[in-house]
Short mmCIF file of C-alpha atoms and ligand atoms in Angstrom, two decimals:
data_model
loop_
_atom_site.label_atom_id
_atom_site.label_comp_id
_atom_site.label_asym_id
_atom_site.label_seq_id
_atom_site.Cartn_x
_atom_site.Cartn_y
_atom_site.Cartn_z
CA UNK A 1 -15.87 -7.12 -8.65
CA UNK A 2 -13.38 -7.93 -11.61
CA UNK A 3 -13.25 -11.55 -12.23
CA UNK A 4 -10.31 -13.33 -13.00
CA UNK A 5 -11.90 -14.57 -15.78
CA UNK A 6 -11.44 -10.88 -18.12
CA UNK A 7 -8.23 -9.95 -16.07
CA UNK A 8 -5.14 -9.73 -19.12
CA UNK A 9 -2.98 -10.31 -16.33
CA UNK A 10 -4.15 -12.19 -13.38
CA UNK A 11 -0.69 -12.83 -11.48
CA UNK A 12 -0.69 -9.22 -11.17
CA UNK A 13 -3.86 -9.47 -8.51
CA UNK A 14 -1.33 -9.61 -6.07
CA UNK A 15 2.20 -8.49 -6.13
CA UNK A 16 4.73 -7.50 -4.07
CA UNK A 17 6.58 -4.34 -4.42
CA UNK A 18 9.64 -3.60 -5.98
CA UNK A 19 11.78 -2.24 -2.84
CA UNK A 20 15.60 -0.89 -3.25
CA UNK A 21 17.89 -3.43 -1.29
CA UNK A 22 14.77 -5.70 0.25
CA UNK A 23 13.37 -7.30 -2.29
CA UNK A 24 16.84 -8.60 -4.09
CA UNK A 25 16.93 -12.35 -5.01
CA UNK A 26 17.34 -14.11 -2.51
CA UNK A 27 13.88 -12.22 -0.87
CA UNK A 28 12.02 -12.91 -3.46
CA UNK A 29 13.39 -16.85 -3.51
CA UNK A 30 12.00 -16.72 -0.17
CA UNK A 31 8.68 -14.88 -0.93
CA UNK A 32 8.09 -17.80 -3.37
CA UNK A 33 8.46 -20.32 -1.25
CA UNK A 34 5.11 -18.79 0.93
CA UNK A 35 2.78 -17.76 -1.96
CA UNK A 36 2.88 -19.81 -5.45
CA UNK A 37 0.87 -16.87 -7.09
CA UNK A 38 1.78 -13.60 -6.13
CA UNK A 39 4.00 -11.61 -8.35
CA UNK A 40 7.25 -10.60 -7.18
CA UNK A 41 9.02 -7.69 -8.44
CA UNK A 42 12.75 -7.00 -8.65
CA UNK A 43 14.55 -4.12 -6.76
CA UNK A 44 14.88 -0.69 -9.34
CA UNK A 45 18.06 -1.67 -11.49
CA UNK A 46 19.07 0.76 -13.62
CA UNK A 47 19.69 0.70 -16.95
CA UNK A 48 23.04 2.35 -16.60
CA UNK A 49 23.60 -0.58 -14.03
CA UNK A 50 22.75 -3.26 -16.69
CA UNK A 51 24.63 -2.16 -19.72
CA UNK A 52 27.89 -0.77 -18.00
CA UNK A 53 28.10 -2.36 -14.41
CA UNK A 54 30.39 -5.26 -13.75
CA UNK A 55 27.94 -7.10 -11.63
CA UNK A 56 25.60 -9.86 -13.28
CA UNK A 57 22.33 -7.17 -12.23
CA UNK A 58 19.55 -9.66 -13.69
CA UNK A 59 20.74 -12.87 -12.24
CA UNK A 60 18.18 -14.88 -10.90
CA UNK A 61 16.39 -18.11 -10.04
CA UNK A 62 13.93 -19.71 -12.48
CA UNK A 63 12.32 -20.75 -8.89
CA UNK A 64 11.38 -16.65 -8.32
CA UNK A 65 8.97 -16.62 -11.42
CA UNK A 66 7.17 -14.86 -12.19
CA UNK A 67 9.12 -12.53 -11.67
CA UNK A 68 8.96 -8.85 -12.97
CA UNK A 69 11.86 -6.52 -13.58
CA UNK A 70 11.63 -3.20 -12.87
CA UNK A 71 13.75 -0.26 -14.48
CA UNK A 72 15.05 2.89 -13.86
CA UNK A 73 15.55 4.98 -16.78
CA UNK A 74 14.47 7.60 -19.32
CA UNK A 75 16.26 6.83 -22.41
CA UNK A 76 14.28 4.90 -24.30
CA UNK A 77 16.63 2.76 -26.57
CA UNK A 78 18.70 1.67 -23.06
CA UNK A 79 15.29 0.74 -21.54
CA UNK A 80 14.53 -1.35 -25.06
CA UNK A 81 17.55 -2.97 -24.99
CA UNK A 82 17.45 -3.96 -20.72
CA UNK A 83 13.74 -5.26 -21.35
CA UNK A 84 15.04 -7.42 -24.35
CA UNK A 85 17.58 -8.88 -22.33
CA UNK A 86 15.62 -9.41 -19.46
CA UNK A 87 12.65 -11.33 -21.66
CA UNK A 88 15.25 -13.13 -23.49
CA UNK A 89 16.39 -14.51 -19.39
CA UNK A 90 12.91 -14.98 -18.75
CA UNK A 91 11.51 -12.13 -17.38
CA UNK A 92 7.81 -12.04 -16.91
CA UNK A 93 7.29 -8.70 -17.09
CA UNK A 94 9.46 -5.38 -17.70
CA UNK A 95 8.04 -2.32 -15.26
CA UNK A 96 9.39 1.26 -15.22
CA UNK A 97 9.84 3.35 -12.41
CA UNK A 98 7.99 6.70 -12.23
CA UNK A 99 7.12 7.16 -8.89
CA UNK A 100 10.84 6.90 -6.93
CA UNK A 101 11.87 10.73 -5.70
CA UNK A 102 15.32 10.57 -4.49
CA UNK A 103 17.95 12.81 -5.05
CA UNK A 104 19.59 10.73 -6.85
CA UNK A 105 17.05 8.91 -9.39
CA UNK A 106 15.78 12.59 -10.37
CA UNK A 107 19.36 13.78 -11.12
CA UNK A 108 19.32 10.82 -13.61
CA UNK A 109 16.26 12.27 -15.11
CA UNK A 110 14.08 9.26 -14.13
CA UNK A 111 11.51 8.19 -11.60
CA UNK A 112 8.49 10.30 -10.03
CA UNK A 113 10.34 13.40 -12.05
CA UNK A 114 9.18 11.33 -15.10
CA UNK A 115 5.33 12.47 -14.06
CA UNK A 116 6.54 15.73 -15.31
CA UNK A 117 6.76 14.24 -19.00
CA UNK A 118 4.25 11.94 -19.94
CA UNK A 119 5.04 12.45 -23.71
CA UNK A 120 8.96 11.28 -22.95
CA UNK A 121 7.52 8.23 -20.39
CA UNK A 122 5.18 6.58 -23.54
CA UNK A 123 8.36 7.03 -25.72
CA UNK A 124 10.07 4.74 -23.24
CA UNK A 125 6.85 2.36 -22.93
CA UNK A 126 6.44 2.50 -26.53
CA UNK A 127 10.28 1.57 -26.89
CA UNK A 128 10.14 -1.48 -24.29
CA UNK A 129 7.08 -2.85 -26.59
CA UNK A 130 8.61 -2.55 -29.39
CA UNK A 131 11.12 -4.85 -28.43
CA UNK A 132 8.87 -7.60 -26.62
CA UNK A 133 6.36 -8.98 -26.08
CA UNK A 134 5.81 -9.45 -22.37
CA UNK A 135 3.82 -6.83 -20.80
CA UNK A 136 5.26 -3.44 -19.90
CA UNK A 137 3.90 -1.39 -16.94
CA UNK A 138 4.36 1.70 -15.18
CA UNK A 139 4.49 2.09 -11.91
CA UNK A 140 3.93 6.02 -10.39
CA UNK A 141 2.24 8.43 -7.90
CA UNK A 142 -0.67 10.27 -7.86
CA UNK A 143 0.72 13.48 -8.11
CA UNK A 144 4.08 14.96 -7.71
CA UNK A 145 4.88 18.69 -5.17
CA UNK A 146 1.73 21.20 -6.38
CA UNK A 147 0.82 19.17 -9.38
CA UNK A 148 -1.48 16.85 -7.51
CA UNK A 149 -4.77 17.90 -9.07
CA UNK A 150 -6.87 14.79 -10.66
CA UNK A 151 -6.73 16.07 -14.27
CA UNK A 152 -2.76 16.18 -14.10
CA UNK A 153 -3.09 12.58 -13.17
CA UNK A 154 -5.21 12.12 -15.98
CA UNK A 155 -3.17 13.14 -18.21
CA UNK A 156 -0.48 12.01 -17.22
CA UNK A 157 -2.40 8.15 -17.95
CA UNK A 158 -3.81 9.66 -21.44
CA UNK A 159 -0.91 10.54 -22.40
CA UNK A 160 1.28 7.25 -21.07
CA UNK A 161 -1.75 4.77 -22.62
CA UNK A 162 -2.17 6.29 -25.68
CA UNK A 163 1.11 7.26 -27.44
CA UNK A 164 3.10 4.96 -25.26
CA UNK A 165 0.25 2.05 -25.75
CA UNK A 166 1.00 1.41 -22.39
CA UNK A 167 -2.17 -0.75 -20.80
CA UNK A 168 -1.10 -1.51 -17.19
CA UNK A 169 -0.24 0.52 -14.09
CA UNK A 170 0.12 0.69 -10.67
CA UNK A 171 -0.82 3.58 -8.74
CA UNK A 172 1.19 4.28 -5.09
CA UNK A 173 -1.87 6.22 -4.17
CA UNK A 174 0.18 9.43 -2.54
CA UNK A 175 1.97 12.30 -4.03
CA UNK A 176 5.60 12.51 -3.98
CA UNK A 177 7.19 15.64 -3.04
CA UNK A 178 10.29 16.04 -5.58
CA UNK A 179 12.75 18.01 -2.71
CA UNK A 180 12.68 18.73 0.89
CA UNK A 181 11.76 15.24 1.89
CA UNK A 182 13.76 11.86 2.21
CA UNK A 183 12.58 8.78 -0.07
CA UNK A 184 11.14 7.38 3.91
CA UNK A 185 9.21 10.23 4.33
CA UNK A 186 7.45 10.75 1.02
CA UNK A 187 6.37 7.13 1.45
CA UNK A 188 4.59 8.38 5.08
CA UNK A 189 4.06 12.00 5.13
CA UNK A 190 1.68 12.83 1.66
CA UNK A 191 -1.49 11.59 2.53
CA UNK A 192 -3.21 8.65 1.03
CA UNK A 193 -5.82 8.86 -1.38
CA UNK A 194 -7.78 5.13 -2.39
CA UNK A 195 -10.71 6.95 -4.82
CA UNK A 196 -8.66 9.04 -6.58
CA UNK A 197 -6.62 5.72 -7.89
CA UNK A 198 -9.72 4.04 -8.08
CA UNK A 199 -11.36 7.16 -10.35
CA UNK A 200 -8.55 6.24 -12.61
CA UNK A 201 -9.88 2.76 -13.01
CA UNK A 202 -13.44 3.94 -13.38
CA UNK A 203 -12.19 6.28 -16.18
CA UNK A 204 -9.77 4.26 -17.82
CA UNK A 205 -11.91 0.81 -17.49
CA UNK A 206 -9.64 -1.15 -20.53
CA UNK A 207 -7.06 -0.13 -18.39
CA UNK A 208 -5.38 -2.80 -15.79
CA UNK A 209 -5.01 -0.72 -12.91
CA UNK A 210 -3.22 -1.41 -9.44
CA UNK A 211 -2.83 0.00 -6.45
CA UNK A 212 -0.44 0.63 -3.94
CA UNK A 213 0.78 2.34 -0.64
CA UNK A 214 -0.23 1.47 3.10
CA UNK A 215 -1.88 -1.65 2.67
CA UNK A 216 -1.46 -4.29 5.69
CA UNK A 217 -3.95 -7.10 5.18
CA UNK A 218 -5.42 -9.11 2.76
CA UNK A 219 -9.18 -7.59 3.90
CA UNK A 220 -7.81 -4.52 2.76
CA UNK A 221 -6.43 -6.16 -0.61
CA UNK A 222 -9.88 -7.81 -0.98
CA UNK A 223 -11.90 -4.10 -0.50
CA UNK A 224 -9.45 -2.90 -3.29
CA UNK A 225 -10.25 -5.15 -5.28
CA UNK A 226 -14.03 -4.41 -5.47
CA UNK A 227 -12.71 -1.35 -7.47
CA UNK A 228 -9.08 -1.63 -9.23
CA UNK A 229 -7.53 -5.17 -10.85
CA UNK A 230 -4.58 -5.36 -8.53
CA UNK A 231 -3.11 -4.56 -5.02
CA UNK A 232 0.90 -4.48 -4.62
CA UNK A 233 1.59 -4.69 -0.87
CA UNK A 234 5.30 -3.12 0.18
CA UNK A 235 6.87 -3.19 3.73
CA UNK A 236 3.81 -4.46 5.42
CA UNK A 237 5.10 -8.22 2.77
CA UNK A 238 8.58 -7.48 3.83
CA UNK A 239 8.36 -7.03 7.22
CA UNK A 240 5.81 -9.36 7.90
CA UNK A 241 5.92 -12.55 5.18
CA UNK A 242 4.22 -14.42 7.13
CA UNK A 243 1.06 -12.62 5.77
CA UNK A 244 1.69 -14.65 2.19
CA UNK A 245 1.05 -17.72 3.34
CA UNK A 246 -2.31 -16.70 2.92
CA UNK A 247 -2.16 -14.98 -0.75
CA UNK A 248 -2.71 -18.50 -2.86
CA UNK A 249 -5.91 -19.21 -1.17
CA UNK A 250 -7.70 -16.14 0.05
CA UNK A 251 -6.95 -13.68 -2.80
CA UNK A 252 -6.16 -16.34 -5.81
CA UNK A 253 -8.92 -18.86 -4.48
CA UNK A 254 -6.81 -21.79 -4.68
CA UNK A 255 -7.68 -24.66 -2.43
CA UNK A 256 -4.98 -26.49 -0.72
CA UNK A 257 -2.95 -26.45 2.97
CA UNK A 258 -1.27 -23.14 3.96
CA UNK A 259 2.35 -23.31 3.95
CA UNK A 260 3.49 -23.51 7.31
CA UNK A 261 6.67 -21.08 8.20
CA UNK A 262 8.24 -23.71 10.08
CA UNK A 263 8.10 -25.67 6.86
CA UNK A 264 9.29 -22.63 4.91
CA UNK A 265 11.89 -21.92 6.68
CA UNK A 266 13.72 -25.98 5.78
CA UNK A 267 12.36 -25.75 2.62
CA UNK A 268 15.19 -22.37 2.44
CA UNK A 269 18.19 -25.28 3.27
CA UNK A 270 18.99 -26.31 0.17
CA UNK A 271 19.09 -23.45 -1.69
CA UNK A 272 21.29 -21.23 1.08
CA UNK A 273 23.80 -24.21 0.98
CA UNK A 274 24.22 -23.77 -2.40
CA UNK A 275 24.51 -20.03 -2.09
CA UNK A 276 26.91 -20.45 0.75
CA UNK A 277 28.96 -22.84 -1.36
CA UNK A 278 28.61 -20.31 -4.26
CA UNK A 279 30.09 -17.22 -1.24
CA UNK A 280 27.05 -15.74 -0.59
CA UNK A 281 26.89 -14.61 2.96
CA UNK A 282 24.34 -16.26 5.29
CA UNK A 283 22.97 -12.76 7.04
CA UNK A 284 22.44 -12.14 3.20
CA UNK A 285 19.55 -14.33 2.72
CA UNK A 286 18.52 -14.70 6.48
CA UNK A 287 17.96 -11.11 7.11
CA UNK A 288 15.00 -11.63 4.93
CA UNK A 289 13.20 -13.74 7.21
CA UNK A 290 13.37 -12.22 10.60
CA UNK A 291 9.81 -10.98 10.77
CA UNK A 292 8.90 -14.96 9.67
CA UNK A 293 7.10 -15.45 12.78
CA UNK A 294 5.44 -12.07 13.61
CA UNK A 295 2.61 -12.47 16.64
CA UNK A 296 3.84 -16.08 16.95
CA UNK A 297 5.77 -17.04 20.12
CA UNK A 298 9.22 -17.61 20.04
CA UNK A 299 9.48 -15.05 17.39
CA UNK A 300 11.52 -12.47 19.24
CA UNK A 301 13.92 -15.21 19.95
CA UNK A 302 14.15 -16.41 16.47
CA UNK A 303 14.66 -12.91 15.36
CA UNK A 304 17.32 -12.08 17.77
CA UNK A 305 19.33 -15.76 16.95
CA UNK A 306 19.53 -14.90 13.67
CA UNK A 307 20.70 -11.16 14.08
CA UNK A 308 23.04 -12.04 16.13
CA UNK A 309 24.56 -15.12 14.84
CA UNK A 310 23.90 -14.75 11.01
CA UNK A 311 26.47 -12.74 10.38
CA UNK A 312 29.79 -14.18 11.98
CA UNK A 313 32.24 -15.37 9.93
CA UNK A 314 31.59 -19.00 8.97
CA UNK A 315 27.74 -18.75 10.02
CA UNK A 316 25.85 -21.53 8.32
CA UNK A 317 22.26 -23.20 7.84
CA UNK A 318 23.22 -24.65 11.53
CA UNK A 319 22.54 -20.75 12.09
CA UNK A 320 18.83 -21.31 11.09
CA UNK A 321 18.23 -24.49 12.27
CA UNK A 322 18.90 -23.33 16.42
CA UNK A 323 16.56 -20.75 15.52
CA UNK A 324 13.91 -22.57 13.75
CA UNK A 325 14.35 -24.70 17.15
CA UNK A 326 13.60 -21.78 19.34
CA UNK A 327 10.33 -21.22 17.94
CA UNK A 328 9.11 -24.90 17.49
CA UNK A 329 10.77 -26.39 20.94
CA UNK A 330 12.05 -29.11 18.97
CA UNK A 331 15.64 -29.70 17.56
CA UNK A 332 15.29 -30.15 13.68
C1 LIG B 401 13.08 -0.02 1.43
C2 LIG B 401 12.21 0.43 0.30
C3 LIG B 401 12.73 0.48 -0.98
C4 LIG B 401 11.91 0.86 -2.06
N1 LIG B 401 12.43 0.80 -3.34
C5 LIG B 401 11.61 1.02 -4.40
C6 LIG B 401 12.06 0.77 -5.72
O1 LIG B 401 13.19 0.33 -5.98
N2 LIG B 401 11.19 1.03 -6.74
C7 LIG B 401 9.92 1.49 -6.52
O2 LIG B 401 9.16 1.70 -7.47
N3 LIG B 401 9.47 1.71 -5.27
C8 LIG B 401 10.28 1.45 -4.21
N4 LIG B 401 9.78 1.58 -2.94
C9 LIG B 401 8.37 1.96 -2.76
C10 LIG B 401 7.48 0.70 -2.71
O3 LIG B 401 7.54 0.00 -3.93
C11 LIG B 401 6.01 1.09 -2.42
O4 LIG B 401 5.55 1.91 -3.48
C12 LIG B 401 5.87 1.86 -1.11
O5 LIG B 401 6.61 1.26 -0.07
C13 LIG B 401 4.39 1.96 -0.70
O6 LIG B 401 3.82 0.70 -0.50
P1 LIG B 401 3.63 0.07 0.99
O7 LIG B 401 2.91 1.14 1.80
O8 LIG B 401 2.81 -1.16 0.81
O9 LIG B 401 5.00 -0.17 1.54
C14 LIG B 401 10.56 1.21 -1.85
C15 LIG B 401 10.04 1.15 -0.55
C16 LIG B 401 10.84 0.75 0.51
C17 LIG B 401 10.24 0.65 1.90
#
């Protein structure tokens, strides 16, 4: 097993998946508040978004860290200049997207199209480390449509670690089909495949490898970890959070009580009245927590208080308190 002791980068045992409009801010505030350790990565934001969009696309609390950013992009000089903004905010580490197949990230030019050209992904990982000095990953596939053999993943890393000096990535451990299927489906229908991401590791020992794509518990995270140095868990974290509570301790080994969700839930007062005061919408941040209580009872009630009532006009933490109540059976 790999020891914490020689991992570069032990937060990255754990992590949580960047995911497109799930895992925005005020998810990940929430994520923290469950698991101290486990690293939480931003949605995609692309670098167009960052240097030319009117929102503020890397605000964020220092509460979330660490935190890691991950970009869409293929030009290397916009990618240098979004990861030196991002480390000069804080950022704990800058990740690039190579593994995302819709429509509309490969008209850009940029993720799981990237596969296609390792030589122009290590310009943009040699670019990023260039300009700082946290750690730069990739995150990709396995394969993309026919090119799914294990030397074209191979190469793929050769080329990446080598001229792009790139050390660390995480594998989704399915091919992506580049047209003909939606962004849901290439995440379901191309078939898993643990050994060949953990041949990668074999191969490539110096290299921090982690892996990703269907993985629900924490026994699973602790089998991958027998072979690869990390395990990024997506909608199984999302939809089920309550699963984190458990992160610190059994994967991190740190001793200590296990949040409870009741508790997590009024520990997430303070901060959504100062959101609300700020005009951030309740529903917003609630609609993060609805699978809080998963297998626990009262949490279909919960779930349906909040859905229903988070997002009138007005709705505030008096929203989540009634439903906190309905799974405890006691007014807070
Ligand atoms: C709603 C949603 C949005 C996603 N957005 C991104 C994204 O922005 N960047 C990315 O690299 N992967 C994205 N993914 C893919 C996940 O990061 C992850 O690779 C995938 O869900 C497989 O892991 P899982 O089986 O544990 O969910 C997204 C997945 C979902 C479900």
């Amino acid at each position: 097993m790999n020891s914490d002791k020689t991992h570069p980068y032990p937060m990255q045992r754990f992590s949580v998946a960047p995911m497109l409009d799930w895992t925005d801010r005020h998810c990940r505030y929430f994520h923290r508040l469950l698991s101290g350790q486990t690293l939480l990565y931003t949605e995609m934001i692309t670098t167009g978004a960052i240097l030319f969009g009117k929102g503020d696309y890397l605000a964020y609390s220092q509460e979330e860290q660490p935190v890691a950013l991950q970009l869409g992009g293929s030009d290397p000089q916009a990618l240098a200049e979004c990861a030196r903004r991002a480390e000069a905010l804080g950022y704990s580490e800058i990740n690039l997207n190579a593994g995302c197949p819709s429509d509309r990230v490969q008209n850009g030019r940029f993720g799981a199209c990237l596969m296609a050209e390792p030589e122009l992904v290590a310009d943009c990982v040699k670019a990023m480390k260039d300009a700082v000095s946290i750690p730069v990953t990739v995150k990709t596939r396995i394969g993309i449509d026919d090119s799914d053999s294990y030397e074209f993943l191979q190469r793929f890393i050769t080329v990446v670690s080598e001229q792009g000096d790139c050390d660390n990535f995480t594998l989704h451990a399915r091919k992506a089909w580049l047209s003909g299927l939606s962004p849901k489906e290439n995440r379901e229908i191309p078939p898993l495949d643990y050994p060949r991401v953990y041949q990668v590791k074999q191969e490539f020992p110096h290299l921090t490898i982690a892996i990703n794509g269907g993985i629900k518990t924490l026994e699973q995270a602790k089998e991958h970890l027998q072979y690869v140095d990390g395990v990024m868990m997506g909608r199984e974290a999302y939809q089920n959070p309550g699963i984190l509570a458990q992160v610190d301790r059994e994967l991190f080994g740190i001793e200590g009580d296990i949040r409870q969700a009741s508790d997590v839930v009024e520990a997430m007062y303070p901060y959504i009245e100062q959101e609300l005061s700020k005009g951030t919408y309740l529903g917003h941040i609630t609609r993060h927590m609805l699978g809080l209580f998963q297998g626990i009872p009262g949490a279909r009630q919960f779930r349906r208080h909040l859905s229903e009532n988070a997002h009138k006009a007005g709705a505030d933490v008096e929203v989540l308190r009634q439903a906190l109540a309905l799974v405890t059976g006691k007014d807070s």
